[in-house]
Amino acid sequence: MSCGYACVNCGKCKGKARPLMKPGECPVCHAANPLGSRRCAKCGSPLAPAAGEARGA
């Protein structure tokens, strides 16, 4: 199983490093979402804020 980070050859993912996620990509189901979305349109998982975007609680 891949850890989801860029590979630094730590050995934890058994050589199956995943590529870095694209902006708007869901970390759970990998569906493409419009930039600025807060939740995945496919599975409903929360999405990380875009670089430089602040989100309040």
N, CA, C and O atoms as a printed pandas DataFrame, in Angstrom:
     atom_number atom_name residue_name chain_id  residue_number  x_coord  y_coord  z_coord
0              1         N          MET        A               1    0.854   -1.188    0.000
1              2        CA          MET        A               1    0.000    0.000    0.000
2              3         C          MET        A               1    0.889    1.236    0.000
3              4         O          MET        A               1    1.902    1.283    0.697
4              5         N          SER        A               2    0.511    2.211   -0.767
5              6        CA          SER        A               2    1.282    3.436   -0.875
6              7         C          SER        A               2    0.895    4.413    0.225
7              8         O          SER        A               2   -0.260    4.466    0.648
8              9         N          CYS        A               3    1.868    5.179    0.679
9             10        CA          CYS        A               3    1.609    6.144    1.743
10            11         C          CYS        A               3    0.964    7.420    1.215
11            12         O          CYS        A               3    0.389    8.181    1.993
12            13         N          GLY        A               4    1.047    7.672   -0.097
13            14        CA          GLY        A               4    0.415    8.848   -0.665
14            15         C          GLY        A               4    1.324   10.049   -0.786
15            16         O          GLY        A               4    0.911   11.080   -1.316
16            17         N          TYR        A               5    2.545    9.944   -0.310
17            18        CA          TYR        A               5    3.500   11.044   -0.396
18            19         C          TYR        A               5    4.491   10.781   -1.525
19            20         O          TYR        A               5    4.611    9.656   -2.011
20            21         N          ALA        A               6    5.190   11.818   -1.929
21            22        CA          ALA        A               6    6.240   11.641   -2.928
22            23         C          ALA        A               6    7.291   10.695   -2.350
23            24         O          ALA        A               6    7.629   10.785   -1.170
24            25         N          CYS        A               7    7.793    9.813   -3.160
25            26        CA          CYS        A               7    8.709    8.786   -2.683
26            27         C          CYS        A               7   10.053    9.354   -2.250
27            28         O          CYS        A               7   10.689   10.116   -2.978
28            29         N          VAL        A               8   10.468    8.970   -1.059
29            30        CA          VAL        A               8   11.798    9.322   -0.547
30            31         C          VAL        A               8   12.574    8.043   -0.240
31            32         O          VAL        A               8   13.559    8.061    0.497
32            33         N          ASN        A               9   12.109    6.923   -0.823
33            34        CA          ASN        A               9   12.752    5.613   -0.655
34            35         C          ASN        A               9   12.857    5.173    0.796
35            36         O          ASN        A               9   13.892    4.665    1.227
36            37         N          CYS        A              10   11.767    5.375    1.553
37            38        CA          CYS        A              10   11.773    4.960    2.958
38            39         C          CYS        A              10   11.536    3.460    3.105
39            40         O          CYS        A              10   11.868    2.880    4.138
40            41         N          GLY        A              11   10.954    2.817    2.062
41            42        CA          GLY        A              11   10.701    1.390    2.107
42            43         C          GLY        A              11    9.352    1.008    2.669
43            44         O          GLY        A              11    8.993   -0.169    2.622
44            45         N          LYS        A              12    8.582    1.951    3.201
45            46        CA          LYS        A              12    7.300    1.630    3.821
46            47         C          LYS        A              12    6.231    1.236    2.814
47            48         O          LYS        A              12    5.329    0.464    3.142
48            49         N          CYS        A              13    6.315    1.753    1.596
49            50        CA          CYS        A              13    5.256    1.476    0.628
50            51         C          CYS        A              13    5.631    0.321   -0.301
51            52         O          CYS        A              13    4.926    0.081   -1.281
52            53         N          LYS        A              14    6.674   -0.371   -0.035
53            54        CA          LYS        A              14    7.117   -1.536   -0.801
54            55         C          LYS        A              14    7.357   -1.210   -2.273
55            56         O          LYS        A              14    7.119   -2.046   -3.145
56            57         N          GLY        A              15    7.830    0.013   -2.550
57            58        CA          GLY        A              15    8.183    0.393   -3.908
58            59         C          GLY        A              15    7.028    0.795   -4.793
59            60         O          GLY        A              15    7.212    0.936   -6.002
60            61         N          LYS        A              16    5.848    0.983   -4.242
61            62        CA          LYS        A              16    4.683    1.362   -5.031
62            63         C          LYS        A              16    4.295    2.806   -4.701
63            64         O          LYS        A              16    3.201    3.052   -4.192
64            65         N          ALA        A              17    5.169    3.744   -4.983
65            66        CA          ALA        A              17    4.887    5.147   -4.679
66            67         C          ALA        A              17    3.801    5.680   -5.597
67            68         O          ALA        A              17    3.844    5.479   -6.810
68            69         N          ARG        A              18    2.825    6.364   -5.005
69            70        CA          ARG        A              18    1.763    6.993   -5.774
70            71         C          ARG        A              18    2.232    8.338   -6.292
71            72         O          ARG        A              18    3.027    9.002   -5.626
72            73         N          PRO        A              19    1.764    8.762   -7.461
73            74        CA          PRO        A              19    2.114   10.096   -7.938
74            75         C          PRO        A              19    1.446   11.149   -7.051
75            76         O          PRO        A              19    0.455   10.864   -6.379
76            77         N          LEU        A              20    1.989   12.349   -7.056
77            78        CA          LEU        A              20    1.390   13.420   -6.283
78            79         C          LEU        A              20   -0.017   13.697   -6.794
79            80         O          LEU        A              20   -0.284   13.554   -7.987
80            81         N          MET        A              21   -0.916   14.093   -5.898
81            82        CA          MET        A              21   -2.296   14.356   -6.294
82            83         C          MET        A              21   -2.403   15.659   -7.072
83            84         O          MET        A              21   -1.668   16.613   -6.819
84            85         N          LYS        A              22   -3.316   15.683   -8.008
85            86        CA          LYS        A              22   -3.588   16.878   -8.795
86            87         C          LYS        A              22   -4.527   17.778   -8.004
87            88         O          LYS        A              22   -5.292   17.281   -7.178
88            89         N          PRO        A              23   -4.491   19.096   -8.234
89            90        CA          PRO        A              23   -5.432   19.997   -7.552
90            91         C          PRO        A              23   -6.873   19.565   -7.819
91            92         O          PRO        A              23   -7.245   19.302   -8.963
92            93         N          GLY        A              24   -7.672   19.493   -6.776
93            94        CA          GLY        A              24   -9.065   19.093   -6.891
94            95         C          GLY        A              24   -9.298   17.593   -6.860
95            96         O          GLY        A              24  -10.445   17.148   -6.888
96            97         N          GLU        A              25   -8.224   16.798   -6.801
97            98        CA          GLU        A              25   -8.372   15.341   -6.777
98            99         C          GLU        A              25   -8.729   14.877   -5.372
99           100         O          GLU        A              25   -8.143   15.334   -4.391
100          101         N          CYS        A              26   -9.691   13.971   -5.282
101          102        CA          CYS        A              26  -10.114   13.423   -4.003
102          103         C          CYS        A              26   -9.060   12.436   -3.482
103          104         O          CYS        A              26   -8.626   11.557   -4.227
104          105         N          PRO        A              27   -8.645   12.566   -2.215
105          106        CA          PRO        A              27   -7.646   11.645   -1.665
106          107         C          PRO        A              27   -8.199   10.244   -1.411
107          108         O          PRO        A              27   -7.427    9.306   -1.214
108          109         N          VAL        A              28   -9.516   10.090   -1.413
109          110        CA          VAL        A              28  -10.132    8.794   -1.136
110          111         C          VAL        A              28  -10.449    8.029   -2.426
111          112         O          VAL        A              28   -9.998    6.897   -2.606
112          113         N          CYS        A              29  -11.226    8.652   -3.324
113          114        CA          CYS        A              29  -11.664    7.939   -4.531
114          115         C          CYS        A              29  -10.960    8.418   -5.798
115          116         O          CYS        A              29  -11.168    7.850   -6.870
116          117         N          HIS        A              30  -10.138    9.446   -5.689
117          118        CA          HIS        A              30   -9.342   10.009   -6.789
118          119         C          HIS        A              30  -10.177   10.641   -7.906
119          120         O          HIS        A              30   -9.695   10.801   -9.028
120          121         N          ALA        A              31  -11.421   10.999   -7.603
121          122        CA          ALA        A              31  -12.260   11.683   -8.592
122          123         C          ALA        A              31  -11.775   13.124   -8.762
123          124         O          ALA        A              31  -11.285   13.743   -7.817
124          125         N          ALA        A              32  -11.921   13.644   -9.977
125          126        CA          ALA        A              32  -11.577   15.042  -10.247
126          127         C          ALA        A              32  -12.738   15.923   -9.784
127          128         O          ALA        A              32  -13.900   15.620  -10.051
128          129         N          ASN        A              33  -12.414   17.010   -9.091
129          130        CA          ASN        A              33  -13.411   17.943   -8.598
130          131         C          ASN        A              33  -13.030   19.358   -9.016
131          132         O          ASN        A              33  -11.848   19.640   -9.213
132          133         N          PRO        A              34  -14.013   20.258   -9.157
133          134        CA          PRO        A              34  -13.681   21.640   -9.493
134          135         C          PRO        A              34  -12.809   22.268   -8.401
135          136         O          PRO        A              34  -12.978   21.978   -7.217
136          137         N          LEU        A              35  -11.887   23.121   -8.808
137          138        CA          LEU        A              35  -11.045   23.804   -7.826
138          139         C          LEU        A              35  -11.924   24.613   -6.885
139          140         O          LEU        A              35  -12.908   25.214   -7.317
140          141         N          GLY        A              36  -11.579   24.634   -5.612
141          142        CA          GLY        A              36  -12.352   25.362   -4.613
142          143         C          GLY        A              36  -13.428   24.527   -3.944
143          144         O          GLY        A              36  -14.065   24.994   -3.001
144          145         N          SER        A              37  -13.646   23.303   -4.408
145          146        CA          SER        A              37  -14.648   22.431   -3.792
146          147         C          SER        A              37  -14.203   22.053   -2.393
147          148         O          SER        A              37  -13.014   21.849   -2.148
148          149         N          ARG        A              38  -15.145   21.961   -1.485
149          150        CA          ARG        A              38  -14.834   21.568   -0.106
150          151         C          ARG        A              38  -14.999   20.066    0.102
151          152         O          ARG        A              38  -14.334   19.477    0.954
152          153         N          ARG        A              39  -15.893   19.444   -0.681
153          154        CA          ARG        A              39  -16.145   18.008   -0.571
154          155         C          ARG        A              39  -16.151   17.385   -1.954
155          156         O          ARG        A              39  -16.463   18.047   -2.944
156          157         N          CYS        A              40  -15.806   16.119   -2.014
157          158        CA          CYS        A              40  -15.789   15.376   -3.272
158          159         C          CYS        A              40  -17.216   15.196   -3.788
159          160         O          CYS        A              40  -18.117   14.816   -3.039
160          161         N          ALA        A              41  -17.406   15.473   -5.077
161          162        CA          ALA        A              41  -18.725   15.325   -5.690
162          163         C          ALA        A              41  -19.121   13.849   -5.821
163          164         O          ALA        A              41  -20.307   13.537   -5.926
164          165         N          LYS        A              42  -18.144   12.943   -5.815
165          166        CA          LYS        A              42  -18.431   11.519   -5.995
166          167         C          LYS        A              42  -18.677   10.799   -4.667
167          168         O          LYS        A              42  -19.672   10.088   -4.523
168          169         N          CYS        A              43  -17.762   10.983   -3.683
169          170        CA          CYS        A              43  -17.883   10.210   -2.437
170          171         C          CYS        A              43  -18.184   11.060   -1.201
171          172         O          CYS        A              43  -18.506   10.516   -0.145
172          173         N          GLY        A              44  -18.081   12.401   -1.320
173          174        CA          GLY        A              44  -18.404   13.275   -0.201
174          175         C          GLY        A              44  -17.281   13.504    0.795
175          176         O          GLY        A              44  -17.486   14.181    1.802
176          177         N          SER        A              45  -16.106   12.959    0.541
177          178        CA          SER        A              45  -14.977   13.147    1.461
178          179         C          SER        A              45  -14.504   14.594    1.428
179          180         O          SER        A              45  -14.583   15.242    0.384
180          181         N          PRO        A              46  -14.010   15.115    2.556
181          182        CA          PRO        A              46  -13.482   16.480    2.554
182          183         C          PRO        A              46  -12.229   16.574    1.693
183          184         O          PRO        A              46  -11.409   15.656    1.666
184          185         N          LEU        A              47  -12.093   17.693    0.992
185          186        CA          LEU        A              47  -10.925   17.941    0.147
186          187         C          LEU        A              47  -10.010   18.937    0.823
187          188         O          LEU        A              47  -10.473   19.803    1.565
188          189         N          ALA        A              48   -8.724   18.824    0.577
189          190        CA          ALA        A              48   -7.745   19.756    1.123
190          191         C          ALA        A              48   -7.932   21.120    0.467
191          192         O          ALA        A              48   -8.255   21.192   -0.719
192          193         N          PRO        A              49   -7.734   22.206    1.221
193          194        CA          PRO        A              49   -7.831   23.535    0.613
194          195         C          PRO        A              49   -6.715   23.745   -0.418
195          196         O          PRO        A              49   -5.620   23.197   -0.287
196          197         N          ALA        A              50   -7.012   24.537   -1.431
197          198        CA          ALA        A              50   -5.994   24.851   -2.442
198          199         C          ALA        A              50   -4.876   25.649   -1.793
199          200         O          ALA        A              50   -5.077   26.289   -0.761
200          201         N          ALA        A              51   -3.702   25.610   -2.400
201          202        CA          ALA        A              51   -2.547   26.324   -1.863
202          203         C          ALA        A              51   -2.877   27.804   -1.706
203          204         O          ALA        A              51   -3.348   28.440   -2.649
204          205         N          GLY        A              52   -2.635   28.350   -0.527
205          206        CA          GLY        A              52   -2.893   29.761   -0.251
206          207         C          GLY        A              52   -4.325   30.056    0.146
207          208         O          GLY        A              52   -4.649   31.203    0.451
208          209         N          GLU        A              53   -5.188   29.058    0.150
209          210        CA          GLU        A              53   -6.600   29.262    0.515
210          211         C          GLU        A              53   -6.775   28.965    1.994
211          212         O          GLU        A              53   -6.383   27.901    2.474
212          213         N          ALA        A              54   -7.366   29.908    2.711
213          214        CA          ALA        A              54   -7.641   29.715    4.146
214          215         C          ALA        A              54   -9.095   29.347    4.302
215          216         O          ALA        A              54   -9.962   29.913    3.636
216          217         N          ARG        A              55   -9.367   28.397    5.181
217          218        CA          ARG        A              55  -10.748   27.997    5.455
218          219         C          ARG        A              55  -11.012   28.102    6.935
219          220         O          ARG        A              55  -10.250   27.588    7.753
220          221         N          GLY        A              56  -12.080   28.760    7.269
221          222        CA          GLY        A              56  -12.477   28.865    8.671
222          223         C          GLY        A              56  -13.276   27.662    9.088
223          224         O          GLY        A              56  -13.716   26.883    8.243
224          225         N          ALA        A              57  -13.471   27.496   10.377
225          226        CA          ALA        A              57  -14.212   26.356   10.898
226          227         C          ALA        A              57  -15.685   26.526   10.813
227          228         O          ALA        A              57  -16.433   25.636   11.218
